[in-house]
XYZ file of C-alpha atoms in Angstrom:
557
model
C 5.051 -21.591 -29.810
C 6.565 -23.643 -32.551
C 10.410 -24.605 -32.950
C 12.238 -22.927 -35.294
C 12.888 -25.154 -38.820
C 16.285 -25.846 -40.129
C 17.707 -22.992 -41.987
C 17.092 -23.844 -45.369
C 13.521 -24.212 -44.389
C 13.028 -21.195 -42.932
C 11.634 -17.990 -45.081
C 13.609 -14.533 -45.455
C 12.604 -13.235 -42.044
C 10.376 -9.999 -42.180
C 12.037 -6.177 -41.729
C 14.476 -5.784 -38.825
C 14.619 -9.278 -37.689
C 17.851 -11.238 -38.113
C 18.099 -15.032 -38.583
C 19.302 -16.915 -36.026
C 22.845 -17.121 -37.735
C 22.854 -13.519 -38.063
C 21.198 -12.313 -34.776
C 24.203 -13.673 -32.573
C 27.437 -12.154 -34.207
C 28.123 -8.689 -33.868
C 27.617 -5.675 -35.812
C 30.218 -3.096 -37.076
C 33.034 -2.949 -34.074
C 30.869 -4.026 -31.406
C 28.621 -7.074 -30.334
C 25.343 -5.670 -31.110
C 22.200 -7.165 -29.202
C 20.659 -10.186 -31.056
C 16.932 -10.099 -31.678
C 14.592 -13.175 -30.767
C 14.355 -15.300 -33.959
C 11.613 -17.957 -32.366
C 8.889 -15.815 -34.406
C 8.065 -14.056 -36.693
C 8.528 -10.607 -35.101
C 6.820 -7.684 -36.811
C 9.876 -4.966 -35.699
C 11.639 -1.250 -36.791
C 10.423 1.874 -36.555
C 8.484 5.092 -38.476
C 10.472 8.271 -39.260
C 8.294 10.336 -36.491
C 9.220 13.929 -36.348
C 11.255 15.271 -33.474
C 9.214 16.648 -30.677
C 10.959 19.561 -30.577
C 10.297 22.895 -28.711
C 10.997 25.530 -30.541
C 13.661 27.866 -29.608
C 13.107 31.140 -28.559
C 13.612 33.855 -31.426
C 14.653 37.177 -30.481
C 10.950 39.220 -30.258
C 10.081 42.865 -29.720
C 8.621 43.467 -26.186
C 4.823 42.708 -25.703
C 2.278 45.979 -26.742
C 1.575 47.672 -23.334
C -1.144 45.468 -21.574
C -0.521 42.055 -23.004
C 0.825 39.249 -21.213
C 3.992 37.798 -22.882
C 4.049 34.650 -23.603
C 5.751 32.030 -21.413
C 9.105 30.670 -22.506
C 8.664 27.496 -24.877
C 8.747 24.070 -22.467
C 12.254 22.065 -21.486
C 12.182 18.584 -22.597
C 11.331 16.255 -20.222
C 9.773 13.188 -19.477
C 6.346 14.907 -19.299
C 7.007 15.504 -22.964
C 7.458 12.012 -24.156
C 4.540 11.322 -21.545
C 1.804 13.312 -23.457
C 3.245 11.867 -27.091
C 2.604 8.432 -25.797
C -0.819 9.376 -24.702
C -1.503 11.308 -28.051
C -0.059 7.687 -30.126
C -2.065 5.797 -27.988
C -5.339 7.876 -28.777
C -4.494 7.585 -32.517
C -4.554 4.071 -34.680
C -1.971 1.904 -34.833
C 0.290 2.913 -38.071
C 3.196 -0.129 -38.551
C 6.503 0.957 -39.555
C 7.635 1.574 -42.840
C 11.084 0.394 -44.845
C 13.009 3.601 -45.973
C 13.096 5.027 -49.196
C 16.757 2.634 -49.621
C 17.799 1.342 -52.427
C 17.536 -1.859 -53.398
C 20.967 -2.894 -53.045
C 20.959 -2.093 -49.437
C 17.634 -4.006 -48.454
C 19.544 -6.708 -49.800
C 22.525 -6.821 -48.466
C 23.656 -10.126 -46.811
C 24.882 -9.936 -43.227
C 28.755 -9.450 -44.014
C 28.050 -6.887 -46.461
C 26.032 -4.674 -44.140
C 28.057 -5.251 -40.695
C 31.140 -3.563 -42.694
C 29.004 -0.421 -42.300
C 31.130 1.342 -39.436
C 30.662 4.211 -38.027
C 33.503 6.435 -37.831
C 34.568 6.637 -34.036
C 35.778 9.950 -34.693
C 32.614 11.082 -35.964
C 31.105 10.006 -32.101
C 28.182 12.325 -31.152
C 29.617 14.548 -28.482
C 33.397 14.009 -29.202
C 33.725 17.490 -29.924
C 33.006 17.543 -25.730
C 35.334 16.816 -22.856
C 32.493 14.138 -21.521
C 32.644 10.637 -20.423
C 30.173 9.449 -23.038
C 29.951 8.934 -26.347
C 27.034 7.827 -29.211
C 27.825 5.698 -32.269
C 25.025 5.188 -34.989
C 23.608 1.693 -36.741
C 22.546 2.653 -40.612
C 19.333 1.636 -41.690
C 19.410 -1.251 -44.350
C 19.730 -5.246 -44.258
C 17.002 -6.466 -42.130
C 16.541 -3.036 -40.356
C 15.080 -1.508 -43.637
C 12.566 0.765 -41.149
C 14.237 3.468 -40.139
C 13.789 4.826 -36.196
C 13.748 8.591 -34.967
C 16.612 9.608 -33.050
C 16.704 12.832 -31.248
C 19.521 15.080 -29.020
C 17.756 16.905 -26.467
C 20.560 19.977 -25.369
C 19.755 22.095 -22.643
C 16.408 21.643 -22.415
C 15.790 21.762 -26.542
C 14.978 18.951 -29.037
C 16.581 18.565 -32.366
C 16.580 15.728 -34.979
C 19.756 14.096 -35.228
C 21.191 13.991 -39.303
C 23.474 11.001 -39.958
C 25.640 11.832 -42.916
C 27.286 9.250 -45.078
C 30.369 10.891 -43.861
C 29.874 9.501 -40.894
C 30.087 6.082 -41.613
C 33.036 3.970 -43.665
C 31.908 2.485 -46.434
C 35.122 1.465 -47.877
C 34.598 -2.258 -47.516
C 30.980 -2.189 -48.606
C 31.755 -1.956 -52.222
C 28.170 -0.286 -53.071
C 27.359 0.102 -56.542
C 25.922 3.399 -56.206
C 27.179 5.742 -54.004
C 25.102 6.222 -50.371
C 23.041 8.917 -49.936
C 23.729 12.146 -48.162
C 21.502 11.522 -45.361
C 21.446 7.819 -43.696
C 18.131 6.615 -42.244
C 19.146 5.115 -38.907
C 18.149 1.697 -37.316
C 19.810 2.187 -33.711
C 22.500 3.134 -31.629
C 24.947 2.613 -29.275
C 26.961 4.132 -26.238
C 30.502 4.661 -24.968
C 32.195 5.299 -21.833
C 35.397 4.600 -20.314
C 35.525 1.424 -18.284
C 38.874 0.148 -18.579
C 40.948 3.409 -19.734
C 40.461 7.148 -19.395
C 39.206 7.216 -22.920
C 35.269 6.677 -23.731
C 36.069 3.530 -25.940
C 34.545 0.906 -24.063
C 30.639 -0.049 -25.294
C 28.317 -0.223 -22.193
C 24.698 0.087 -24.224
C 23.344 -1.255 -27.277
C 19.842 -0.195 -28.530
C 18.999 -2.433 -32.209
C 15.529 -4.251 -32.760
C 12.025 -4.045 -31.811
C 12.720 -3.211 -28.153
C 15.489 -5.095 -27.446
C 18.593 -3.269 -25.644
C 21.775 -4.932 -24.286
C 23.964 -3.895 -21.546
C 27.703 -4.307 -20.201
C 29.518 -3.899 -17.295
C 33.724 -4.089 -16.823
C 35.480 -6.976 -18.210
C 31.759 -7.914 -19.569
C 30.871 -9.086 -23.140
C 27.177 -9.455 -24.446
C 25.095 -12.240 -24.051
C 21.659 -11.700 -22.464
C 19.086 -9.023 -24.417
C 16.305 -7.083 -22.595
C 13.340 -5.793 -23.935
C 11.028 -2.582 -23.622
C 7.852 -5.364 -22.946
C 6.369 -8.260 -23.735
C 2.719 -8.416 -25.308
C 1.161 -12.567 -25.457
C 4.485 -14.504 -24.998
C 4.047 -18.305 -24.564
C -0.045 -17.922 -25.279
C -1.489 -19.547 -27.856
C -2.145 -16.946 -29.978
C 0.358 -15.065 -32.301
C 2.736 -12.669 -29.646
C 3.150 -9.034 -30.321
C 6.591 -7.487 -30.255
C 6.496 -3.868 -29.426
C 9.023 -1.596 -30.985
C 10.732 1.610 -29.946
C 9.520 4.428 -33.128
C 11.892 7.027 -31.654
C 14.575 8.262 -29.340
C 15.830 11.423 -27.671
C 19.331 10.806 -25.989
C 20.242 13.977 -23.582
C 23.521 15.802 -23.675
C 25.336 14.688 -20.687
C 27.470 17.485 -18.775
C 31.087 16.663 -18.958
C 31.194 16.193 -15.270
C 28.174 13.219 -15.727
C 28.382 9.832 -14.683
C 25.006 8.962 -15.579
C 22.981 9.966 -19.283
C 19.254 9.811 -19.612
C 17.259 8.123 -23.087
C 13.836 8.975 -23.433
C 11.855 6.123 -25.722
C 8.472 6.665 -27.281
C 7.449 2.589 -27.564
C 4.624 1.536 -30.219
C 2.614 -1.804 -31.201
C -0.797 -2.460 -32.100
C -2.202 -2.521 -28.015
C -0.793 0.354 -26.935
C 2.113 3.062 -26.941
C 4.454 3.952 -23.998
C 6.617 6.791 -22.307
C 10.040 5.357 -21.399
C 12.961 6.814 -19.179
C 16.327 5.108 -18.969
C 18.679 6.487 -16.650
C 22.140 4.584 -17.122
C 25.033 4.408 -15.118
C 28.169 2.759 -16.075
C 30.593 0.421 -14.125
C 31.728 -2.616 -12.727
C 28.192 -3.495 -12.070
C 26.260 -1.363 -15.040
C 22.832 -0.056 -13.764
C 19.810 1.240 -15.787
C 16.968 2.608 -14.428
C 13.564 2.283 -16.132
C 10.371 4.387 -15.203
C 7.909 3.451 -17.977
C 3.831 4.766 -19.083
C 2.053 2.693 -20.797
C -1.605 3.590 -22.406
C -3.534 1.012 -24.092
C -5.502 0.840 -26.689
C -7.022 -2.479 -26.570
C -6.446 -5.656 -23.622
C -4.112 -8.149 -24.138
C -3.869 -11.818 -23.185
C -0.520 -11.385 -21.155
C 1.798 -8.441 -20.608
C 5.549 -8.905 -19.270
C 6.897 -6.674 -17.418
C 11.302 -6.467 -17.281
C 11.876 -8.986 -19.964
C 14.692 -10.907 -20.345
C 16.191 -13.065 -23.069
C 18.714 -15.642 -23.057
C 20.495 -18.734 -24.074
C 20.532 -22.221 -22.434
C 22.171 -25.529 -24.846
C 23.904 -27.078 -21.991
C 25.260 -27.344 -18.833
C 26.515 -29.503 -15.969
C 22.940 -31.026 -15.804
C 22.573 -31.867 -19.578
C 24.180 -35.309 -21.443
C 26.952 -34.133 -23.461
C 27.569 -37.538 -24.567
C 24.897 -37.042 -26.873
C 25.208 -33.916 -28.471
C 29.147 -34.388 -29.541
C 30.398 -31.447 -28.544
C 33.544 -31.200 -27.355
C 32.596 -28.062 -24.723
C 31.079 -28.944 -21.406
C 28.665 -26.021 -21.245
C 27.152 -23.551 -23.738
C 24.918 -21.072 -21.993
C 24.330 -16.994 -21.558
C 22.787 -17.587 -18.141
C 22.203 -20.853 -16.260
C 19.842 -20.128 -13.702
C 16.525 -18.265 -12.808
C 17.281 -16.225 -9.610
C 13.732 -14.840 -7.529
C 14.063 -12.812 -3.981
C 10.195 -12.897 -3.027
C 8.769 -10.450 -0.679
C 9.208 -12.288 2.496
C 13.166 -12.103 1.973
C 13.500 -15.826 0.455
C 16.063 -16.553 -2.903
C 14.993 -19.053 -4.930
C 17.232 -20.714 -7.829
C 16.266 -22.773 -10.517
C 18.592 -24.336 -12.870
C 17.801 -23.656 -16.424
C 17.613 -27.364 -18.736
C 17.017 -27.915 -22.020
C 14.519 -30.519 -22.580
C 12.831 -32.179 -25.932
C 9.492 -30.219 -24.684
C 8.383 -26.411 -23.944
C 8.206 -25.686 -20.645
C 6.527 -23.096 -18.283
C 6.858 -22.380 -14.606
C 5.568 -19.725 -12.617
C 6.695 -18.330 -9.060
C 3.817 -16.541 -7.921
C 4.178 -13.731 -5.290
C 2.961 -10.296 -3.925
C 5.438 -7.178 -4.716
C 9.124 -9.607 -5.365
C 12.169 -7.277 -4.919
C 13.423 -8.142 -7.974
C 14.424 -11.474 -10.478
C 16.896 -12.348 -13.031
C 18.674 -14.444 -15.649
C 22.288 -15.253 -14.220
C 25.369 -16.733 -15.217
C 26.810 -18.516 -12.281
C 29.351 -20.261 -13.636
C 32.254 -18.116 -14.211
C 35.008 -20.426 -15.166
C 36.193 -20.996 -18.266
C 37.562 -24.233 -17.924
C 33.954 -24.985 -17.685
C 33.053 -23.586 -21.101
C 36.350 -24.639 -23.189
C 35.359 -21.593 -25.759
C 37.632 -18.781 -26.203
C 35.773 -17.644 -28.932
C 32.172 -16.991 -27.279
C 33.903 -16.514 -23.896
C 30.590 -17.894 -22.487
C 32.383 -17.419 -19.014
C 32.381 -13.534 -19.048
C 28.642 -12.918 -20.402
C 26.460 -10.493 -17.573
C 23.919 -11.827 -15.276
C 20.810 -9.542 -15.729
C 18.904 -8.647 -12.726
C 15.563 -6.991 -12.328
C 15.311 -4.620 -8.863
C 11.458 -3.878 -8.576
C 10.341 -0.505 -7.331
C 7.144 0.590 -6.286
C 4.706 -1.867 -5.592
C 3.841 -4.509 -8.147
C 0.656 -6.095 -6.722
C 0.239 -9.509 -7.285
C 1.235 -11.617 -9.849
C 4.019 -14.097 -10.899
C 7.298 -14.429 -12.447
C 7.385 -16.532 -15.803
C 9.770 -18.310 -17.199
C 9.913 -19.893 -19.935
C 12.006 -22.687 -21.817
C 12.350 -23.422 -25.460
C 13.816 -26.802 -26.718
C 16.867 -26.253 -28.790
C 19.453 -27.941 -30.866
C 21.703 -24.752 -31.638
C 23.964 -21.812 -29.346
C 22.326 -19.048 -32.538
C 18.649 -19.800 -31.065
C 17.399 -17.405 -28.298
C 15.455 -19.954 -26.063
C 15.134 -18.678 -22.400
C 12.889 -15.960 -21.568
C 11.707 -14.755 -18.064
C 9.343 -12.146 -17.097
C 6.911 -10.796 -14.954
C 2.705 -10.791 -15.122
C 0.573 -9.160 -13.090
C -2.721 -11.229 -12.025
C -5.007 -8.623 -13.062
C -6.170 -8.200 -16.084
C -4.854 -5.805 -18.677
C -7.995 -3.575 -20.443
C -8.496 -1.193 -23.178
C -7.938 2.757 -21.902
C -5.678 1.621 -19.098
C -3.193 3.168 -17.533
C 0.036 1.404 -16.525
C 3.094 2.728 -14.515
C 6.252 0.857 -14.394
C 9.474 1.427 -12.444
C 12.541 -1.069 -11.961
C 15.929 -1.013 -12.249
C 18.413 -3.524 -14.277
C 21.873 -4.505 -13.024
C 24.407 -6.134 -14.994
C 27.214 -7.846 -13.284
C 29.619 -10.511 -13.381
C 30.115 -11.937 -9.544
C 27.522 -9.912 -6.829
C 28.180 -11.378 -3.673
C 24.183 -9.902 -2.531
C 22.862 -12.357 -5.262
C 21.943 -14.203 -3.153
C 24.236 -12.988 0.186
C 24.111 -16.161 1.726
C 24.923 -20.094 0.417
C 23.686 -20.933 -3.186
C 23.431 -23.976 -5.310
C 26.667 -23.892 -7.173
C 26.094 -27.374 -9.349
C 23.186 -29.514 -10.597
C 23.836 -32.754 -12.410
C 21.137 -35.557 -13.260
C 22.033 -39.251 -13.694
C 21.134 -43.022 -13.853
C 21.294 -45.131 -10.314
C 22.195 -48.887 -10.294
C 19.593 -51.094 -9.058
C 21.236 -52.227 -5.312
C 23.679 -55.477 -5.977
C 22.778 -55.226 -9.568
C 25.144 -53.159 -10.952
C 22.391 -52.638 -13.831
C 20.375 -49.119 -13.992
C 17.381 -48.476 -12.497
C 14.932 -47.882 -15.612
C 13.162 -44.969 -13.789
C 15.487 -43.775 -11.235
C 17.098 -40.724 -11.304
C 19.597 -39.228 -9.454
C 19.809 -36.013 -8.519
C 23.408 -34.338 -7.448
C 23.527 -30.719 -5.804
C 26.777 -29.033 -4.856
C 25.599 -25.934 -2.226
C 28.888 -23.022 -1.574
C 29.108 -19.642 0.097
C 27.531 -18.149 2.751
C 27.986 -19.697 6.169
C 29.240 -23.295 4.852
C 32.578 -22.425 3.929
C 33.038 -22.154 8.049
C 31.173 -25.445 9.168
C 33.026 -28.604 9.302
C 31.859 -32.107 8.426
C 30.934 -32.786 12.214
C 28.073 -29.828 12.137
C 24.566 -31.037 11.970
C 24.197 -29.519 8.701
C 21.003 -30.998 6.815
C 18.817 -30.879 3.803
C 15.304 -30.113 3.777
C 13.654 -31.740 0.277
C 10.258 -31.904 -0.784
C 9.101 -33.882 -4.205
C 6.054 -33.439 -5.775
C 4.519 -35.949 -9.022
C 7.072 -38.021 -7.608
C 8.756 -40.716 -4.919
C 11.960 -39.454 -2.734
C 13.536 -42.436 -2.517
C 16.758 -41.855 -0.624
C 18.446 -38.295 0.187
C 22.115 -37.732 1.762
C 24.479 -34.843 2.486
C 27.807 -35.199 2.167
C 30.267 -32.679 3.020
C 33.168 -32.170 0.664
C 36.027 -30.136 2.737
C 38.505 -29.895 -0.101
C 36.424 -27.672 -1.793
C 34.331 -26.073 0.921
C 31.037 -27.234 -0.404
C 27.864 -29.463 0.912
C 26.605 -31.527 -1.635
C 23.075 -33.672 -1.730
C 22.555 -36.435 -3.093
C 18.884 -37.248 -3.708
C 17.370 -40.499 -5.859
C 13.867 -39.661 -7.180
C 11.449 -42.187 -9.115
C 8.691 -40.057 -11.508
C 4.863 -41.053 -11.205
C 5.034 -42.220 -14.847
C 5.522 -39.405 -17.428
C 4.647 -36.590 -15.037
C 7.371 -34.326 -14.412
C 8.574 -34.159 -11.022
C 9.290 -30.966 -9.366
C 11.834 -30.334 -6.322
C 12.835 -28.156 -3.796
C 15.690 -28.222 -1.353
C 17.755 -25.721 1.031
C 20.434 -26.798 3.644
C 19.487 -25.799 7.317
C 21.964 -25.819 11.046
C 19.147 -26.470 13.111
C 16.352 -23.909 12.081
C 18.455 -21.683 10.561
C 18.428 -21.587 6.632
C 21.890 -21.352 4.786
C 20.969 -21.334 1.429
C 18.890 -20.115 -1.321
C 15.800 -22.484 -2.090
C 17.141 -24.867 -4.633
C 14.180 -25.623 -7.468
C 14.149 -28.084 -10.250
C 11.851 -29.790 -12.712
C 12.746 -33.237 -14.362
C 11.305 -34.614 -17.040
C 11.317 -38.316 -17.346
């Protein structure tokens, strides 16, 4: 997994995948999911024809003594289902750019986010529901245009984009669009802070990436359908989602249902997303996956984020002027047995993976804990309001582990956080795979974890005892615990710390309670055995009862 070059060393990145300029800003009127830029992704999507039952034409009855036929099918699940199994049977076929002109495969990022789509053109305005659908055009980067269906009582149609449903007023086109607009992805609308469906909750733009949003929520972290080889040595495979079918919602709904037919070169999967809107946004994902060949590593729940820096990096030396820069800073687990474990995401100069093995884990996520903004200084990336991402397993997983993975960066445009989860057996040609979990974005969930957490990690040089010089290989190691049962125990409570260091020397380790501010905070001096990294764990006990999550961390000397 190599680092990305400077820009001007970088080549035009292939169909549908934005640079890592472009991927971050938004698109149109709304903040449209960024793509990972690490790779080379091979993204976008086939025009596939709907998979539409027909409707029923008016018939004479059936000659005396023949059985009529039975009424065509309702679209369901079981329909996408037995497409995915048909694509799977079939060879791969990669996607390929729309008949567009020139002028619009070329246009530069500006150019083609002043493609809006008319809000008053919204697919089911003409309804008294709580949702609404707004349309990406094909073109730019997403020169492969995607299939995007409405399913209406039970019925399948192709959905037409017109060019009168977009504004092209500040595009400035040399030649007038076409009549019909090849389409790239879409989005979804709902009301969350008014009575009117304004507010964006869903975005659905890239390979298989999808963003979400909650109240008072802006995006930040990206999910994705799957993951096929991520952090292997061997070139990783980025599914994409060929087409769509979004069901009508009744005006009385709360929830809608998206139906995805997924595609890559290993396989081809049936996807149901069930989304509910809110404070706390919720989508549920049941998933079928055939394959056509084994693959070195399949993620389940993907997640994608964005760590620079934070209370445990050296902003001395990167000069800027904001204390943190980060879409989530921590990696939250609850393991089977009931246990939370944290660990701080860092940015260090190498690639790093860790893995938190476990039997059927009730769920995982990328958070951002940190919700003030004093803490961020940036009122233009309002870092502090960007949604934690949690994964809610259902079912039973098996074994396996939950990956993450770290990617060295110098930039807040680079994608370098990515967390998933593997299964220990392996993955084989003509499988069968069945996949159900549910996402929840949020901003504060007092149940993540529900008792104490680790609020603050910060790293830093010890003096040598009566020196007043640095210790060349000591480091120490500051961790502010809050919440839970600590904000009612005073400093006279036997309150401890539990730590364990491994590839490494505990040297000294204090609590200290701090009542101004409610929290316990440890203080814990470590020494590396040379350049191995040292790994730590710690959790704050009364007696033998735990009152926080586990605390995990890797240093690197």
């Amino acid at each position: 997994m190599s680092l990305r070059k400077s820009a001007w060393m970088q080549p035009a990145p292939p169909p549908g995948v934005p640079s890592d300029a472009e991927r971050r800003a938004s698109v149109g009127d709304s903040q449209i999911m960024r793509s990972c830029t690490r790779r080379n992704l091979t993204i976008g999507a086939l025009a596939a024809a709907a998979l539409a039952p027909s409707v029923a034409r008016a018939q004479l009855p059936p000659p005396v003594g023949q059985i009529p036929a039975p009424p065509p099918a309702s679209f369901d699940y079981t329909t996408v289902l037995d497409e995915a199994r048909r694509v799977a049977a079939g060879p791969y076929q990669a996607p390929s750019p729309a008949a567009l002109p020139a002028e619009w495969r070329d246009l530069g990022y500006d150019r083609y986010q002043q493609i809006r789509f008319r809000p008053a053109a919204s697919l089911w305005s003409d309804r008294k529901a709580f949702f609404r659908a707004q349309f990406f055009a094909a073109g730019f980067i997403y020169s492969a245009p995607i299939s995007i269906n409405i399913v209406t009582d039970g019925v399948s149609n192709p959905f037409v984009a017109s060019r009168d449903m977009f504004d092209w007023s500040d595009v400035k086109l040399k030649e007038p669009p076409p009549e019909q607009i090849p389409l790239a992805g879409f989005r979804l609308h709902y009301p969350l802070h008014g009575p009117e469906p304004v507010d964006e909750i869903a975005a659905f733009l890239g390979a298989s990436y999808f963003r979400l949003l909650g109240r008072n929520q802006v995006y930040g972290i990206s999910a994705r359908g799957l993951a096929i080889d991520t952090g292997l040595q061997r070139q990783e495979e980025f599914p994409f989602f060929r087409t769509f079918w979004l069901v009508t919602p009744t005006p009385e709904a709360r929830e809608i249902v998206i139906y995805a037919l997924l595609d890559s070169p290993a396989l081809a999967g049936a996807y149901m997303f069930t989304l509910r809107p809110g404070t706390e946004t919720r989508l549920e994902v049941t998933a079928t996956l055939f394959m056509r060949h084994g693959v070195g590593m399949l993620g389940v729940a993907p997640l994608t984020s964005m760590f620079l820096a934070g209370k445990n990096s050296d902003r001395r030396q990167r000069g800027d002027f904001r204390p943190e820069v980060h879409d989530s800073d921590g990696l939250l687990i609850e393991t089977s047995a009931g246990e939370w474990i944290w660990r701080p995401l860092s940015n260090s100069a190498e690639l790093d993976i860790s893995s938190f093995g476990d039997k059927n884990p009730r769920g995982f996520g990328l958070i951002q804990r940190d919700r003030s903004l004093d803490h961020y200084q940036d009122l233009q990336a309002l870092y502090h309001r960007r949604p934690s991402l949690w994964v809610e397993t259902m079912g039973e997983w098996g074994e396996g582990e939950i990956r993450l993975i770290e990617i060295p960066t110098d930039s807040e445009i680079h994608d370098n956080i990515v967390a998933f989860w593997v299964g220990r057996e392996p993955v084989k040609a003509g499988q069968r795979i069945e996949l159900r979990y549910r996402l929840h974005s949020f901003a504060d969930a007092a149940r993540f974890p529900p008792g104490g957490r680790a609020v603050a990690t910060r790293i830093g040089l010890t003096d040598i005892p009566g020196s007043g010089k640095p210790a060349k290989t000591t480091r120490r190691v500051l961790v502010d615990f809050a919440g839970g049962e600590l904000v009612n125990l005073r400093p006279e409570h036997p309150v401890s710390a539990q730590v364990n260091v491994t590839a490494g020397k505990l040297v000294n380790a204090e609590l200290q309670s701090i009542p101004s501010t409610k929290m316990w905070r440890l203080v814990a001096d470590v020494e590396p055995d040379g350049k191995k990294p040292i790994e730590m764990r710690a959790y704050l006990r009364l007696y033998d009862e735990a009152l926080t999550e586990t605390w995990t961390y890797r240093w690197r000397p």
